[in-house]
GROMACS .gro file of N, CA and C in nm:
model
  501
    1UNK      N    1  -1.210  -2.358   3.876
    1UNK     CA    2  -1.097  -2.272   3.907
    1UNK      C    3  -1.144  -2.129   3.938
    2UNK      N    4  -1.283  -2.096   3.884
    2UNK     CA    5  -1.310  -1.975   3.950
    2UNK      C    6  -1.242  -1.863   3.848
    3UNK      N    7  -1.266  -1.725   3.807
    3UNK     CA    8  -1.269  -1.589   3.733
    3UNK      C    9  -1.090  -1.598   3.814
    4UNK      N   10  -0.980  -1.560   3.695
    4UNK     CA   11  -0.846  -1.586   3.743
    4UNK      C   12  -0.845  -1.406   3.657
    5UNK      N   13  -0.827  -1.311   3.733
    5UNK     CA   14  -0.801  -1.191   3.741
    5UNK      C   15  -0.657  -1.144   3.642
    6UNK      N   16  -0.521  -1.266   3.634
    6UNK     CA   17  -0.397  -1.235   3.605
    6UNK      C   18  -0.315  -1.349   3.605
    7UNK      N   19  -0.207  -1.315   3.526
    7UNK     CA   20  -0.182  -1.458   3.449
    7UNK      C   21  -0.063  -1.487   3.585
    8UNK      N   22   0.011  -1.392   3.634
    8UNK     CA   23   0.128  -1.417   3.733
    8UNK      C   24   0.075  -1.444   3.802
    9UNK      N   25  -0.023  -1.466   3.910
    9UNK     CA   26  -0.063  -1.542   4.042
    9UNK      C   27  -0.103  -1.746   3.962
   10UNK      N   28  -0.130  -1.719   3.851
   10UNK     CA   29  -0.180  -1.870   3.814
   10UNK      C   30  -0.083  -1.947   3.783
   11UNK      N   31   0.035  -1.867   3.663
   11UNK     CA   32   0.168  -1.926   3.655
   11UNK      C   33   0.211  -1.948   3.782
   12UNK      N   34   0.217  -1.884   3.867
   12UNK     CA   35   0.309  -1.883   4.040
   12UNK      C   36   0.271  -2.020   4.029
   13UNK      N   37   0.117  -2.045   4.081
   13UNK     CA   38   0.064  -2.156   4.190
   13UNK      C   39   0.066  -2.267   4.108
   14UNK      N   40   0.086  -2.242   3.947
   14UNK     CA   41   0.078  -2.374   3.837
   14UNK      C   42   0.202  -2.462   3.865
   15UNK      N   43   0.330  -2.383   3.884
   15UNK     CA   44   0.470  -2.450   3.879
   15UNK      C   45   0.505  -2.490   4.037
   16UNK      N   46   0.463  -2.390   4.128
   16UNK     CA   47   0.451  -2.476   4.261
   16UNK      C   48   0.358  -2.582   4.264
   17UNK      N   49   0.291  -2.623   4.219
   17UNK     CA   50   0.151  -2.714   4.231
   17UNK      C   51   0.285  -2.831   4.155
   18UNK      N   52   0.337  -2.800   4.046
   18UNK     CA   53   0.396  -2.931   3.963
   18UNK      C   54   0.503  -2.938   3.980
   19UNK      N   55   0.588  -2.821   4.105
   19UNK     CA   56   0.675  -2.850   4.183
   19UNK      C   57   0.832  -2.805   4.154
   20UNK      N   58   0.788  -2.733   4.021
   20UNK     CA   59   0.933  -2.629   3.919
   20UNK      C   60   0.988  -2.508   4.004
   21UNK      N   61   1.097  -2.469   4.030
   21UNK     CA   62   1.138  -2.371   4.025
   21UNK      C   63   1.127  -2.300   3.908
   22UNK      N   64   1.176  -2.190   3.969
   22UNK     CA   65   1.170  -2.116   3.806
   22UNK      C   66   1.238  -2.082   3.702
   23UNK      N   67   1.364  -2.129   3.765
   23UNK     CA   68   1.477  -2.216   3.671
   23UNK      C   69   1.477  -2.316   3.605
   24UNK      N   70   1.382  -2.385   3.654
   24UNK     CA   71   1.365  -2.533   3.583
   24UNK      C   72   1.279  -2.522   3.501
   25UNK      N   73   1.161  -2.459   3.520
   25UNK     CA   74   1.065  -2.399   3.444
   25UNK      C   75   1.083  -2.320   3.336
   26UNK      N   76   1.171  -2.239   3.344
   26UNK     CA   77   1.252  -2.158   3.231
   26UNK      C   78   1.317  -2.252   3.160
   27UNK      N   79   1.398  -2.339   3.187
   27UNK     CA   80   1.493  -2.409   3.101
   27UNK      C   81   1.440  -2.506   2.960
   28UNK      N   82   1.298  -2.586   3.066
   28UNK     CA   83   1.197  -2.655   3.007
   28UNK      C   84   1.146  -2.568   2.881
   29UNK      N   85   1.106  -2.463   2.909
   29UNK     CA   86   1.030  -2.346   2.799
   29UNK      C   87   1.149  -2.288   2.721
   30UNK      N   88   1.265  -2.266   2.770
   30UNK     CA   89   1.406  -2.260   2.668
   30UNK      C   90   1.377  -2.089   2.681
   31UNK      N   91   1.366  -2.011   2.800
   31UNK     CA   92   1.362  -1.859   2.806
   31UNK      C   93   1.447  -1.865   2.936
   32UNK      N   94   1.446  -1.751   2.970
   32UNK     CA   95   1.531  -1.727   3.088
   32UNK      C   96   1.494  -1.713   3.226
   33UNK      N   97   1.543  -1.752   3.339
   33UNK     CA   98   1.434  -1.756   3.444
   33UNK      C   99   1.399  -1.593   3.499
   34UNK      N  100   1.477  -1.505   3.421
   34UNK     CA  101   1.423  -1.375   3.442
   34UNK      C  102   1.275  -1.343   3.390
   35UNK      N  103   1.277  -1.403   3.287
   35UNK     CA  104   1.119  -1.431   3.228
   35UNK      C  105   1.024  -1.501   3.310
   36UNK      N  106   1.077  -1.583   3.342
   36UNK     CA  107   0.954  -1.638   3.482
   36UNK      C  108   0.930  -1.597   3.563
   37UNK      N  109   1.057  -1.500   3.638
   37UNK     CA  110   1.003  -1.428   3.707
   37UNK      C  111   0.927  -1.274   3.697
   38UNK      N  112   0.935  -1.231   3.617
   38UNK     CA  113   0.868  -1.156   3.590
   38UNK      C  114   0.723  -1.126   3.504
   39UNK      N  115   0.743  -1.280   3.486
   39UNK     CA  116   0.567  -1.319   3.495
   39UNK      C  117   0.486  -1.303   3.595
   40UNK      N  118   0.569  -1.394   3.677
   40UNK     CA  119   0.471  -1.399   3.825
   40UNK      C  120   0.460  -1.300   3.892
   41UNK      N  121   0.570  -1.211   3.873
   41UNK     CA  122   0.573  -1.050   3.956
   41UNK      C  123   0.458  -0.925   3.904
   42UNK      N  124   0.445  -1.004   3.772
   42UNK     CA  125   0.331  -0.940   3.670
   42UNK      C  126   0.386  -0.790   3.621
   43UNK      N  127   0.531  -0.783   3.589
   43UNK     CA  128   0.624  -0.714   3.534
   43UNK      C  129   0.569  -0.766   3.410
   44UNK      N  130   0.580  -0.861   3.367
   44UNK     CA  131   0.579  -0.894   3.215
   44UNK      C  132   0.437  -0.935   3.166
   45UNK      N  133   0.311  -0.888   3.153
   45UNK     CA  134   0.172  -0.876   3.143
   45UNK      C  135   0.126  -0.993   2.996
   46UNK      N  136   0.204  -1.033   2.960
   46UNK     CA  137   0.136  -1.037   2.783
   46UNK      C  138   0.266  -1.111   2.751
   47UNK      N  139   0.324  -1.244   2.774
   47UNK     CA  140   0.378  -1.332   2.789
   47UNK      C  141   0.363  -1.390   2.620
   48UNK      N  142   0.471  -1.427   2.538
   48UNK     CA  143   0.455  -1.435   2.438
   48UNK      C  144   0.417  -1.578   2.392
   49UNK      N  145   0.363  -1.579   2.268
   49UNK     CA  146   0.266  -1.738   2.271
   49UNK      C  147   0.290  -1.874   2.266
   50UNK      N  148   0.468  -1.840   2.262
   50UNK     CA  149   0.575  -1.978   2.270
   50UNK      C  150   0.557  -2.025   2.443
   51UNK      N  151   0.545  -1.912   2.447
   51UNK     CA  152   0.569  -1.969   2.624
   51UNK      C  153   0.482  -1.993   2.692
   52UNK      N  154   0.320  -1.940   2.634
   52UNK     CA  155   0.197  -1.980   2.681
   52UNK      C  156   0.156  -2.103   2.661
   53UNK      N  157   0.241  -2.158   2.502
   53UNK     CA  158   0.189  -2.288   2.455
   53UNK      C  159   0.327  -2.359   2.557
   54UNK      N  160   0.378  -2.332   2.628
   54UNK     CA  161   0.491  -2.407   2.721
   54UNK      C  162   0.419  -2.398   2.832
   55UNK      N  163   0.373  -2.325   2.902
   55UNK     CA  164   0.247  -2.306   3.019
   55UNK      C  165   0.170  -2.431   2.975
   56UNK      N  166   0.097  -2.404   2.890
   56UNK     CA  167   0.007  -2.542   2.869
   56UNK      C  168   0.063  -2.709   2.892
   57UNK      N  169   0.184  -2.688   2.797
   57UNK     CA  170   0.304  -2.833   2.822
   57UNK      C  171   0.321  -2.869   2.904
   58UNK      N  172   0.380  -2.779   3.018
   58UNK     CA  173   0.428  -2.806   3.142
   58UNK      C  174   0.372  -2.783   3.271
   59UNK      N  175   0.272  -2.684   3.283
   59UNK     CA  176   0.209  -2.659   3.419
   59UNK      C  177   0.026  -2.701   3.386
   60UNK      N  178   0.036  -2.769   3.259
   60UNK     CA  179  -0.116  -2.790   3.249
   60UNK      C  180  -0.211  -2.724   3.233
   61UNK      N  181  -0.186  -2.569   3.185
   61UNK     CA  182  -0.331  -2.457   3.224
   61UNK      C  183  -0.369  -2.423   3.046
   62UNK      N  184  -0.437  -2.451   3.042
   62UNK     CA  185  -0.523  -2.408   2.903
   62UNK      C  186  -0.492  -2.301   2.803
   63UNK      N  187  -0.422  -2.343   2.730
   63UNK     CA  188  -0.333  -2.207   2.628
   63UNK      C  189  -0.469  -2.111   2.569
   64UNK      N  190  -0.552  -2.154   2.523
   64UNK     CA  191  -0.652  -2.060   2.515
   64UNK      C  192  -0.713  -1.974   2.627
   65UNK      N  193  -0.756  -2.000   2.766
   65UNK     CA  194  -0.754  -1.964   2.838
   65UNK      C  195  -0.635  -1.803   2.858
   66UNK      N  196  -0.539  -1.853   2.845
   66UNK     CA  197  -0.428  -1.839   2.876
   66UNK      C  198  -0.375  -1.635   2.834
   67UNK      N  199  -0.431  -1.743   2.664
   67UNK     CA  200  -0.378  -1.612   2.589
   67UNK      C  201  -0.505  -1.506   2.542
   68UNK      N  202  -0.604  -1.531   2.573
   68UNK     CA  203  -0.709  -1.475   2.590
   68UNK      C  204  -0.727  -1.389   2.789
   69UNK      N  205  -0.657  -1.466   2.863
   69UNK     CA  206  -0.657  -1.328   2.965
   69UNK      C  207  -0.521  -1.261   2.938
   70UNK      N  208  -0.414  -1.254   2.884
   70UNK     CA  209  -0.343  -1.173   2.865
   70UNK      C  210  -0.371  -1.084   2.723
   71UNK      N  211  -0.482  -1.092   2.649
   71UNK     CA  212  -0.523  -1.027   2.547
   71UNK      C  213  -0.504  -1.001   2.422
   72UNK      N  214  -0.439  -1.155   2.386
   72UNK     CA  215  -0.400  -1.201   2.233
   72UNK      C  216  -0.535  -1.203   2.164
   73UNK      N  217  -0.602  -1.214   2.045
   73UNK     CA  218  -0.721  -1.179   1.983
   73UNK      C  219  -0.710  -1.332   1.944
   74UNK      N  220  -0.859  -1.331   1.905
   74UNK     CA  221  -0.901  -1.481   1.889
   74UNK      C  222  -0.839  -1.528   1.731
   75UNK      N  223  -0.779  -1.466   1.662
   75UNK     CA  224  -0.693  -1.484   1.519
   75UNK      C  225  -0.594  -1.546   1.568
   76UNK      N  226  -0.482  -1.472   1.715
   76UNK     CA  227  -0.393  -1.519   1.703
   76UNK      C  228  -0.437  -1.665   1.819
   77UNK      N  229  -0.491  -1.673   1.879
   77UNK     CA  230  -0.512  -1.766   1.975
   77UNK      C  231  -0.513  -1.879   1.838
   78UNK      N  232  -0.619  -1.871   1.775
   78UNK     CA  233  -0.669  -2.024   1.677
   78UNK      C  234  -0.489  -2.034   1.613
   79UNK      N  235  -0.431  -1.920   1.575
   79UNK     CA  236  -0.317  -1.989   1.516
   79UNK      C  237  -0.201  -2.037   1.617
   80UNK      N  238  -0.214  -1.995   1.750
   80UNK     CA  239  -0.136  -2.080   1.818
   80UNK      C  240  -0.146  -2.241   1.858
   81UNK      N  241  -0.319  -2.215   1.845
   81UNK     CA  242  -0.382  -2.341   1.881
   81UNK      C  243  -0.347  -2.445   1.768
   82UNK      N  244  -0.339  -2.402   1.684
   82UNK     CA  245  -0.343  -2.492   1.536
   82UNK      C  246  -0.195  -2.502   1.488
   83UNK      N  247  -0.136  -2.391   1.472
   83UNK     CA  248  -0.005  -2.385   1.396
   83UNK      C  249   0.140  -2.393   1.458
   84UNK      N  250   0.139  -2.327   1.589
   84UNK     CA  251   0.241  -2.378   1.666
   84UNK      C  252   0.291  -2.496   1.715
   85UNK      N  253   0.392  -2.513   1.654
   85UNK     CA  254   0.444  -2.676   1.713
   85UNK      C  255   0.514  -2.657   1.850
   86UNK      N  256   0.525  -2.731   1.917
   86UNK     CA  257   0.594  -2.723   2.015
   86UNK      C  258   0.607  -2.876   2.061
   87UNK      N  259   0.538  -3.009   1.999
   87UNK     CA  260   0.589  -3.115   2.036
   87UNK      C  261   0.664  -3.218   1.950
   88UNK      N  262   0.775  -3.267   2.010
   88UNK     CA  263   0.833  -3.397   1.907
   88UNK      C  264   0.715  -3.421   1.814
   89UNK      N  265   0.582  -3.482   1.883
   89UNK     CA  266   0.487  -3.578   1.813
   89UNK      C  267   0.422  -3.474   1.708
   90UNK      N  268   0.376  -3.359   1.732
   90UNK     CA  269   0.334  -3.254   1.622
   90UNK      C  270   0.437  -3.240   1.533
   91UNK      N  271   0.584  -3.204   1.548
   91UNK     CA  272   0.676  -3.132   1.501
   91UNK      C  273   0.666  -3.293   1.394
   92UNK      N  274   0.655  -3.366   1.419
   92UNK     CA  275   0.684  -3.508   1.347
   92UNK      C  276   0.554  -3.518   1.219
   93UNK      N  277   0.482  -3.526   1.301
   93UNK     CA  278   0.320  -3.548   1.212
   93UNK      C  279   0.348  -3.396   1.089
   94UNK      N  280   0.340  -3.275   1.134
   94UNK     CA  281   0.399  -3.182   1.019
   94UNK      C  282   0.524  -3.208   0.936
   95UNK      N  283   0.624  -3.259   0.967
   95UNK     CA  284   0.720  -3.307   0.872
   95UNK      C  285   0.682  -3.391   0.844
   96UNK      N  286   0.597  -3.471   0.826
   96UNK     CA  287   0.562  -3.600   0.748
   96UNK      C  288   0.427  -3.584   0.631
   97UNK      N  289   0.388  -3.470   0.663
   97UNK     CA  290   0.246  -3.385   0.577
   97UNK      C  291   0.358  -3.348   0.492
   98UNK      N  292   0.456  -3.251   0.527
   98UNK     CA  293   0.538  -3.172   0.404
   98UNK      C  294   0.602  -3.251   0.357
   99UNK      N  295   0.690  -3.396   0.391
   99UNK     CA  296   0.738  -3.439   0.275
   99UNK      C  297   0.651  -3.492   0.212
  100UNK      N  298   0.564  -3.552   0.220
  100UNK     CA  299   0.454  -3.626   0.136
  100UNK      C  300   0.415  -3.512   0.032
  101UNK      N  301   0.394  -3.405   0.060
  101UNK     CA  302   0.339  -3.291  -0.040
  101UNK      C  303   0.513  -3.305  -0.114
  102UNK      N  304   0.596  -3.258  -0.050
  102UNK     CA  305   0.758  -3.257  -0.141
  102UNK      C  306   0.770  -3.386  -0.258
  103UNK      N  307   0.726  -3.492  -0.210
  103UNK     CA  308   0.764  -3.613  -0.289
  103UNK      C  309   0.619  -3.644  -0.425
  104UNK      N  310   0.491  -3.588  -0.366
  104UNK     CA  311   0.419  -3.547  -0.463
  104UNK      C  312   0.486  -3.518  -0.533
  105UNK      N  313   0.501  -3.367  -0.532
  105UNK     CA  314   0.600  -3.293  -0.594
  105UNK      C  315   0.680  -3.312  -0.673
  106UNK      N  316   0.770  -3.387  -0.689
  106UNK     CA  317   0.895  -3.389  -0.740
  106UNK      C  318   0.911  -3.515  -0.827
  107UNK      N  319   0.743  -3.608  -0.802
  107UNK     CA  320   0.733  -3.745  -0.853
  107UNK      C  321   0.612  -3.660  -0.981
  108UNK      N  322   0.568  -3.566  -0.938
  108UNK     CA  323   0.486  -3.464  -1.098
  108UNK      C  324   0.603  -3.417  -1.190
  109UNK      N  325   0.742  -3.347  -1.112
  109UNK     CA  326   0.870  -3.249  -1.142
  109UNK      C  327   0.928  -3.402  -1.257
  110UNK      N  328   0.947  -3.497  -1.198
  110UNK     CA  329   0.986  -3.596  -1.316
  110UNK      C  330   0.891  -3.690  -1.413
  111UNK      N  331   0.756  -3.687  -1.363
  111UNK     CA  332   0.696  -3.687  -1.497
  111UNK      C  333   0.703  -3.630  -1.620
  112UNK      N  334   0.721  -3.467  -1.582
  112UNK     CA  335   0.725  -3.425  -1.700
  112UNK      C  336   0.834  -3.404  -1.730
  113UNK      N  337   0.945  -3.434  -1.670
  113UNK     CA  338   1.097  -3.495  -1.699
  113UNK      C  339   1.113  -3.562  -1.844
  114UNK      N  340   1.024  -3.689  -1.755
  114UNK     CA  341   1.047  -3.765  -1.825
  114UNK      C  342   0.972  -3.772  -1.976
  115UNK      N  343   0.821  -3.687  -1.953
  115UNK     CA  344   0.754  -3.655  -2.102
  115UNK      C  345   0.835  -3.555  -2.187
  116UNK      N  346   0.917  -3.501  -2.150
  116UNK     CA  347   0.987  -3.402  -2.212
  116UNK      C  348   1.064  -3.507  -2.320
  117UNK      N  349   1.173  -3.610  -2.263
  117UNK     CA  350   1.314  -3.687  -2.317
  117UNK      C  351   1.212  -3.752  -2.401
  118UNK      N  352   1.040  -3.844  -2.354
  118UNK     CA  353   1.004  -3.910  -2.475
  118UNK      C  354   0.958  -3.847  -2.631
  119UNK      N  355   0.901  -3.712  -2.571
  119UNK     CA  356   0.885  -3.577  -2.681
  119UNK      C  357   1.015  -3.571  -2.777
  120UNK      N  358   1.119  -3.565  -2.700
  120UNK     CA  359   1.276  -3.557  -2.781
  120UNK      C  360   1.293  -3.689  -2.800
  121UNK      N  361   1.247  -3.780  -2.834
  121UNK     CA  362   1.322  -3.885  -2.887
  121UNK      C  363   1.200  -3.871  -3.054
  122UNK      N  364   1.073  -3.898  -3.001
  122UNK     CA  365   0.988  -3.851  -3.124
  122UNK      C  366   1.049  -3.785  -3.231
  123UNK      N  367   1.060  -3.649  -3.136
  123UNK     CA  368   1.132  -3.570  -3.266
  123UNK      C  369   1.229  -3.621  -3.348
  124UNK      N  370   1.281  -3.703  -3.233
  124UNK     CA  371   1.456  -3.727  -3.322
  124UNK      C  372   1.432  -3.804  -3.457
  125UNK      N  373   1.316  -3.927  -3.393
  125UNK     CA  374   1.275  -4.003  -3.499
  125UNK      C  375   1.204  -3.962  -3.636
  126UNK      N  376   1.159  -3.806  -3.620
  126UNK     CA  377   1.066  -3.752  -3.741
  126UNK      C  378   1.220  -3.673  -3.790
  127UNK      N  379   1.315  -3.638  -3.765
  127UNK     CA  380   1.410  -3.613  -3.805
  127UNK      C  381   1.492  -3.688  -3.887
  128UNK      N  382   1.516  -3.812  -3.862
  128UNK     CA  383   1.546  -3.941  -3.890
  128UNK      C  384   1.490  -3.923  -4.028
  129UNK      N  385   1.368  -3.989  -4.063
  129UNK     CA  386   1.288  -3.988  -4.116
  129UNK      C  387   1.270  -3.894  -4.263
  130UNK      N  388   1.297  -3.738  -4.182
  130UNK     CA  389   1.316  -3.627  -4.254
  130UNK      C  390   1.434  -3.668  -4.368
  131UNK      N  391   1.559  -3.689  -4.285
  131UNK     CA  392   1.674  -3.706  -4.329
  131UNK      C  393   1.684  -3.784  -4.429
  132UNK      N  394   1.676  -3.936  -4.400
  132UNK     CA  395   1.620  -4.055  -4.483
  132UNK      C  396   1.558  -3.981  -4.579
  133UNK      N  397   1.430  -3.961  -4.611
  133UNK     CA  398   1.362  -3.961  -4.781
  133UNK      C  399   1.393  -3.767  -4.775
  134UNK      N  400   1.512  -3.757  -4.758
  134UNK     CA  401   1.547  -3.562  -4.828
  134UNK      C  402   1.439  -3.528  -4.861
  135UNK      N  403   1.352  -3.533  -4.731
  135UNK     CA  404   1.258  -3.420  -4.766
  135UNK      C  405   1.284  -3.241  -4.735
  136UNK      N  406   1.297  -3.151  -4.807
  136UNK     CA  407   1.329  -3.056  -4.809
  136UNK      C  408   1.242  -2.935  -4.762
  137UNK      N  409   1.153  -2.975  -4.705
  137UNK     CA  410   1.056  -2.860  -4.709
  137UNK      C  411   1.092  -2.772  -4.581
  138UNK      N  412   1.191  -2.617  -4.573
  138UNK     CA  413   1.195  -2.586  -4.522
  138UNK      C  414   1.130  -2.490  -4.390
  139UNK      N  415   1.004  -2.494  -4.379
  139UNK     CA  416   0.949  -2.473  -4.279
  139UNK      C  417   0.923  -2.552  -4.192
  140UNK      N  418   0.914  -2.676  -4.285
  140UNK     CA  419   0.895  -2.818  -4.179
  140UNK      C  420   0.992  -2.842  -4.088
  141UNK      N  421   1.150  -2.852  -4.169
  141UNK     CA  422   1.284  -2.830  -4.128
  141UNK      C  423   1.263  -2.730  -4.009
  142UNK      N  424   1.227  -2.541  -4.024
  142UNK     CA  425   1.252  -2.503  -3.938
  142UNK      C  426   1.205  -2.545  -3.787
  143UNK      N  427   1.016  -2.561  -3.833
  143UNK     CA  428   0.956  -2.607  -3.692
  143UNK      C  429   0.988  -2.700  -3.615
  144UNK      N  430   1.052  -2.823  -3.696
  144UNK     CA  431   1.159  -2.911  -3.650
  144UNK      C  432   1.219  -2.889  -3.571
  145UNK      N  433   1.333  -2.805  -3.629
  145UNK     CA  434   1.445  -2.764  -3.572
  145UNK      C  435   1.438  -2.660  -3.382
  146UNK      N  436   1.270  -2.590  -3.422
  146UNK     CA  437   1.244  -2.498  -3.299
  146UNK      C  438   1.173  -2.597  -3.216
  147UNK      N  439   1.112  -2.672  -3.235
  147UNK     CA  440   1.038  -2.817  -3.153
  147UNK      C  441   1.215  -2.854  -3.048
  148UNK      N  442   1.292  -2.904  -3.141
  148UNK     CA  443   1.400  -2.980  -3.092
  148UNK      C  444   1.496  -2.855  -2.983
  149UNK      N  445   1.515  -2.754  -2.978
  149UNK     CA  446   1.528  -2.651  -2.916
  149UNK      C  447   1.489  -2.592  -2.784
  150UNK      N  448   1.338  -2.633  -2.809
  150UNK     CA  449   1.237  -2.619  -2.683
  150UNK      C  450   1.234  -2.700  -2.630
  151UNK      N  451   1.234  -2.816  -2.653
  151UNK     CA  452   1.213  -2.964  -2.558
  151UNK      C  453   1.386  -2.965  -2.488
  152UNK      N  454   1.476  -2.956  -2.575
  152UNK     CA  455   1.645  -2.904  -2.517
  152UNK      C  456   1.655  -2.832  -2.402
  153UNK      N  457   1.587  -2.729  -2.432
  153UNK     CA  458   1.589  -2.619  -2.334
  153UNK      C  459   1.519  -2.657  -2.184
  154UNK      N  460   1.385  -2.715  -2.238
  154UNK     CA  461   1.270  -2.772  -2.078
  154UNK      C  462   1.401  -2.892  -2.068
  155UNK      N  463   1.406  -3.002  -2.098
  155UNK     CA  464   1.494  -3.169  -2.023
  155UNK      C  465   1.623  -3.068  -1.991
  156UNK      N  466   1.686  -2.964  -2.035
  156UNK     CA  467   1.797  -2.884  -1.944
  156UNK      C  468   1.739  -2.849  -1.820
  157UNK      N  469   1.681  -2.784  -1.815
  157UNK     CA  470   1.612  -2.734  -1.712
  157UNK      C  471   1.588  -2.801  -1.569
  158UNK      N  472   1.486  -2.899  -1.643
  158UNK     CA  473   1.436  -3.013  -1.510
  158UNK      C  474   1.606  -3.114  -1.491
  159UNK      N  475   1.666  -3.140  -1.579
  159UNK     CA  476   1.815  -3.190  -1.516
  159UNK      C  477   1.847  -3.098  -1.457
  160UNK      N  478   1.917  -2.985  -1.438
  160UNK     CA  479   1.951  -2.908  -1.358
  160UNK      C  480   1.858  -2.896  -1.220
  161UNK      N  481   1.775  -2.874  -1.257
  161UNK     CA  482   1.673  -2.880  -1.131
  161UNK      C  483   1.649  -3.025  -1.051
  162UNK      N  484   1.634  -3.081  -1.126
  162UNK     CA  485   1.673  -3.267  -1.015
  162UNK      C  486   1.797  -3.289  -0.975
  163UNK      N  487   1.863  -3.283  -1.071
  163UNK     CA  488   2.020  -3.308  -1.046
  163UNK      C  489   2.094  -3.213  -0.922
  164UNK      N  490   2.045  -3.088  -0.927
  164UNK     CA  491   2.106  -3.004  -0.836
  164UNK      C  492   2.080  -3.055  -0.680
  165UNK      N  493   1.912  -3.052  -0.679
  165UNK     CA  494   1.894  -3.073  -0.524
  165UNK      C  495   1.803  -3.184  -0.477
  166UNK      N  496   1.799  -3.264  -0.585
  166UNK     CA  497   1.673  -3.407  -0.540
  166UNK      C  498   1.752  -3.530  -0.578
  167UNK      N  499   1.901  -3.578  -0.620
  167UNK     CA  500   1.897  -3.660  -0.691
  167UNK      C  501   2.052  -3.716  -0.569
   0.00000   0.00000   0.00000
């Protein structure tokens, strides 16, 4: 392709080559065809990186390329390259990374759900127990009593927290 001087003569000949107006071309990229044209008029120098990674989509020209002659720095280039979605099939493959991390998540969030209620049943049973042979020893009683409190307080908690928005 040869040393390309400016991004509006390449956009021009990219969308005539694949046969877009620049209405159609705009619509595809979801900007306005005032934006296209004033790419190509080279009014608009430094084209923002949604629409470079839409250049790439649709007229085929190399988003790195791209955003490196309009003078994005190589930080933001790698994160367009990497982090910008712009397809069904990406936009899909990333929602399917995050729920898998979410359902991790929330399958650890009721483990200890659930170690919490078996902690409180323990107790209940050393309470039991307590009760049965009147044993009186009140510190035992109290720590008891602050054990049964704390574990109350965490199984409130994680119910509210499952119950509200996972259940």
């Amino acid at each position: 392709m040869g040393e390309i001087k400016n991004i509006s003569n390449l956009v021009k000949e990219a969308r005539k080559e694949k046969g877009y107006s620049a209405r159609e071309l705009a619509k595809l990229c979801d900007i306005s065809h005032t934006e296209i044209n004033n790419i190509e008029k080279g009014q608009r120098v430094r084209p923002a990186i949604l629409t470079l990674k839409c250049f790439e989509k649709y007229l085929d020209l190399d988003f790195k390329q791209l955003a490196r002659l309009v003078g994005y720095s190589e930080e933001t280039i790698k994160y367009g390259d990497e982090d910008i979605i712009v397809s069904f099939e990406r936009y899909d493959k990333k929602l399917k990374e995050f729920n898998e991390i979410k359902d991790g998540l929330l399958f650890e969030v009721d483990k200890k759900r659930h170690l919490g209620i078996d902690a409180k049943e323990e107790i209940d049973n050393i309470e039991e127990y307590i009760k049965k042979n009147k044993i009186t020893d009140k510190d035992l009683l109290k720590s008891l009593n602050n054990i049964k409190k704390y574990l109350d307080e965490i199984t409130k908690e994680y119910d509210q927290f499952w119950l509200k928005d996972y259940k």
